[in-house]
Each structure stands twice: as C-alpha cells, then as structure tokens.
Amino acid sequence: MKYYVGIDFGGTGIKVGIIDENGKIVIKDSFVTDPSKNGDEIVKHIAECTQKVMDDSKLPQDDILGIGVGCPGLLNPETGQLKVVVNIPNLNGVYIAKGLTDILGKPAFLDNDVNTMSLGEFYYGAGKGLKHVIALTLGTGVGGGIILNGELYRGASFTAGELGHVSIARDGKYCPCGNSGCLERYVGRDGIIENFMISKNKGVETSIDKYLEDGEVTPKAIAMAAGDGDALSIRVLEETGKILGSVLATLVNALNPQAIIIGGGVSNAGELILGPARIEMMKLAYSIPANDVVLVKAKLGNDAGLVGSASLAVANLK
Amino acid sequence: MKYYVGIDFGGTGIKVGIIDENGKIVIKDSFVTDPSKNGDEIVKHIAECTQKVMDDSKLPQDDILGIGVGCPGLLNPETGQLKVVVNIPNLNGVYIAKGLTDILGKPAFLDNDVNTMSLGEFYYGAGKGLKHVIALTLGTGVGGGIILNGELYRGASFTAGELGHVSIARDGKYCPCGNSGCLERYVGRDGIIENFMISKNKGVETSIDKYLEDGEVTPKAIAMAAGDGDALSIRVLEETGKILGSVLATLVNALNPQAIIIGGGVSNAGELILGPARIEMMKLAYSIPANDVVLVKAKLGNDAGLVGSASLAVANLK
C-alpha cells in the first residue's frame, strides 16, 4: 500500500493527514500556525507538523510517496509558490512546495484548495472511475475545478474553473469583484441568505425562526426549513438551483463532461438545490451532452480538503 | 519535409489537398462523389481521388505521413466511423478512416469539420504557438473546437465545443433543436439576417439595398453596409457581437484560454462584430483570465477546411 500526505490550509490553522491509495484517511491532525513568524519559519513549522503526523502514523516512511498542499488564495501551481495567502501574509511569495521537499525529502505539490478538492472527488468521491468531471464548491465563495481526460486543467493563468464570477446577468447584483451578476452572488452562501432576507423583510411568511442557531439565517437553516415544507425556503433554494443549472447547461455544452459534482457547505441542501438545478440544466443544455452527464452532490464531506490535498500528490505521482 | 493529406467533406463534393509541415498547401483538388453509390464504393472513390492528388503532387510517397478527414454531421473520432452524413446518407455507419488506411496504406483519422478547422487555426493560423485555444465557427451553424494543453478536447460524447446551442435566454428565440435562446439563433447566419429583417420590415432606414447580390440580405451585405456607415447594419452587428461576447465571457472564466478565434463566413464582418464582442467579453469576464486572452479572427480563410483536415493527421502523428 502506498500513502500520500495532504496539507489543508484554512484560516490560521492547517490540517495534516495521510491517505492510503484508496483514499482512506489513515491519520489526521490539526495545528495552528503563528502568522507573525516569517515565511521560512512558518514553512519549517508546517514541515515539523507533517513529520509529526508521519511519525504518529507508524507507517514505513518510504511508503509515503509525496505531499499535496491545498491553499486558498493566489498561487502558482507550477512553481509551488504562494502569492497571496489571505490569513498568513508572511507566506506571500514563499515557495512552499520546494520548502517542504527540502526539509522532508519528499516531492511536494501546491494548488488552490478548490482544485485539490476537485481532485479528491475525482479520485475518491463522486467522480471515481470517470474521465471528465467538473467540480463546483458552493460556500462563502464559489469556485470550481475542471478535470478533463483524467487531468486537472488549469488554464493559461491557473484560473480555469473559477466559475464564481461567471456573470449570469449584465444588470445583475453588484459583486465586490467589480462586475455585475456574478454567479457567486446568487448561489454562494451570502447570496442565498440575501435572497431569503429580501423576501422575509418584505413580510413573506416563513417558519425559518424555528431553525435558527443564534438567530442567524444560514443556508443550513433555510435547507432545514425547506425540508419541513417552508414555502419561502423552498422557493429560495429552487431559484438558487435554477440559476446554478443555467450556468451548468453552458458548461455541459462546452465541455461535455460525464459528471458535475457540487460540494461546499451550500451543497448540504442537496436535492433542494440540485433538483431544480438538474431540471434547468437538462432543459437548457443540448440533448446529446445533457443525456451523458450526471449532476451529483460531492461525497467527501468534511474530509474533502484533506483528501483533496493528498490527491494532488496522487495526481502528480501516479 | 513531411506532408499530410487533408480531405474536406462539403455538400456532395470533397476537397483533397496536401500540406507541408508548415501548413502550406502544396496541392489541392476537388471532386464530386456520387451519393447513389454504396458506402464502400464511395470510400474507394475518395481513396482514388486522394491517390490522384498524391501522384499529382510528385512528392515522395513515404514523406506523406497520414490523412485527416474533416466531415460535418455525427461521427465517432475514436473509431473513425461516420454516423450521420447529411448529404451522403450511404456513408452512414461507414468506417471511413479504416477504409482509407486499408486502401492507401497510410494512417487516416476522422473528426468533425469544426474540430479539424480548430486544429488548423491552432497549428497554422491565429492560434500558432499557443497551448489553450477556443475556436468558434460562425456560419449557417455555429460550432466550436476546444484545444487545451495542446490537445483537442472532445468530451464524453464528442460534443465538447458545440457552442451553437448554448442558451443565452430561457425565453429566447425558438431553435429547431427544441431549445430556446440558442446562440446560433443570434450569431449564426440566419439569426443575423432575421434580426436585420425585423428592423428593416418595421421601416427602419437602411442603405442595405446597394449591397445586395440577387436582392438577398446576407451577413456579407450587412457588413458592407455597416462598413459604409449604415446605422441599422452597424447596430445589428453590434448586437450580434454583444451576445457573442457574453457567452465568450463565460468560456473565458471557465477555461482561461489564451485565445478565442472566430472563423466561418460571419467572421468576415471582422471588428464590426469582434469589437463589440471583445468589449462585452472584457466587461463580463473575471479580470485575471480576461487580461490573458485575445479575441481574434481566424486566419486560414477559404483553406480552413482543407488545412484543418490535414491538421488532424498532424495532431495524431506528431
């Protein structure tokens, strides 16, 4: 059995884990990085955390083939250089892949977390056994990864699959990116909440209050209310799905994929969003590619980040 | 110098030519096939035409490495089988690539004509030297080919790049494909003419009559009138470009290509369409990929089909 390390950046902390060649997590741990240290020190600390997990796993070190790092923000996957790390600016400019390889003596690879999560689903989740897969992550942000002919496709400036800023309407909602009508503003976490609140504030009846934690309306609460038949919640998720489906239809025509996999927190609403999205996608897409694609929920759940990061090593070392 | 044969299907006739490794046409000829013959006889006839062109070229036969066939309609590029050949139904089901190889003793390959034209532009036209290119053909139909990492990407059912039926509006113009709002109905030949005629029939002033051949309004006539300042013609082409640009923006976000190449008869309107398309694409696309893409007219012109078909052999034998 061969093993791969995954390092998953999030906030100021990192998760480190090891998966076997079937994608099963053998061990995982989490650590807090000190963002006030300089870049080299942070890389050294991440390497120490990684070594600790490898030691704790009691696996033969030679059977651990490599390391994948998934990180949000701007980076260069070809050189393994971080460009803009939102919560740890001292890592900006650091060649983290080379740094980890130098210290740990194993090949290390870097990519953005949405791409690594897409690879995770491709190898070990809802895309297992397929060749052409589009994975979308719907959370606070909306991102995507595109796997074609079994390979992650990154594009000319490594932004391929960044579907959050596809404009669905020229005169649509304003997006902080400067554009109007970005998909993220409709199917991302805040967009869904906003759509719900517009109706709620107008006095549309809803039973949402029963489902709120700390009084806060969330996609999770909307999904729970919808599941119990709350008409407003159902409608808001339907509209979310419909907008998602219209963009997916274009991707189906352009890329003729076998599967579109929807992950991220918002995807926990499941068929409440995916059902209407599928209907719209099938309605608007060309019949031949539409009949050959499935729209499904991601499978890896909370481990998507970790398994995904490790999958980046799998992709590079297979 | 190495050479490649291109066979370009169109109507009931075929063009056969040979290009050198720089994409230059060494010789070309055209032949009429008899659609009443059976499939094997038609393949035999095409092989004879091809042999004639190879003989006429006086090239050393061993320097001619292979044969590419570009054909409209449904087909399987992996098996080289024609499925639905609109004007020559007796070819339906025929394994034309194998048939030509058996007779001529050279490797032969089949793909749809839009994909082969895209390969032609990629190797020898506006995409030369690039890695990630989307080529769109705007004619009676609207089709496209997608080349990523230097390889033609075909998708799960070989329909990748079929952008003519991307729906731009749920409640848009009816399309014979059964859907509504298909791109082809706006930026294809008939769609442009229709948009023009709607205004003309309402009495909007236009100087188009000066530019008509046989009294027929065509995209060519509209482009000529627009070039001379006809306001209606300019507006119709602007609207065409704007709709095209909005779809291109989504492709730019999804695929982060280096170039989008527009070919086909409609593209002869040049910047009258591409200008507004570029503005809309840049407005709606995400800034990073938008800044790395160029939108340009195809370069191969009338030879696109022939050079493209031969390029399919280049792609398979390089």
GROMACS .gro file of C-alpha atoms in nm, chain A residues 189 192-193 196-197 200 208-209 212-222:
model
   19
  189ARG     CA    1  -2.373   3.149   0.096
  192ILE     CA    2  -2.870   3.281  -0.081
  193ILE     CA    3  -2.913   3.446   0.259
  196PHE     CA    4  -3.407   3.491   0.154
  197MET     CA    5  -3.389   3.807   0.366
  200LYS     CA    6  -3.854   3.781   0.469
  208ILE     CA    7  -3.739   2.985   0.947
  209ASP     CA    8  -3.717   3.115   1.306
  212LEU     CA    9  -3.203   2.940   1.350
  213GLU     CA   10  -2.894   2.898   1.562
  214ASP     CA   11  -2.802   3.224   1.737
  215GLY     CA   12  -3.083   3.395   1.545
  216GLU     CA   13  -2.877   3.386   1.226
  217VAL     CA   14  -3.030   3.285   0.892
  218THR     CA   15  -2.792   3.043   0.717
  219PRO     CA   16  -2.821   2.818   0.410
  220LYS     CA   17  -2.833   2.529   0.657
  221ALA     CA   18  -3.134   2.678   0.837
  222ILE     CA   19  -3.304   2.756   0.504
   0.00000   0.00000   0.00000
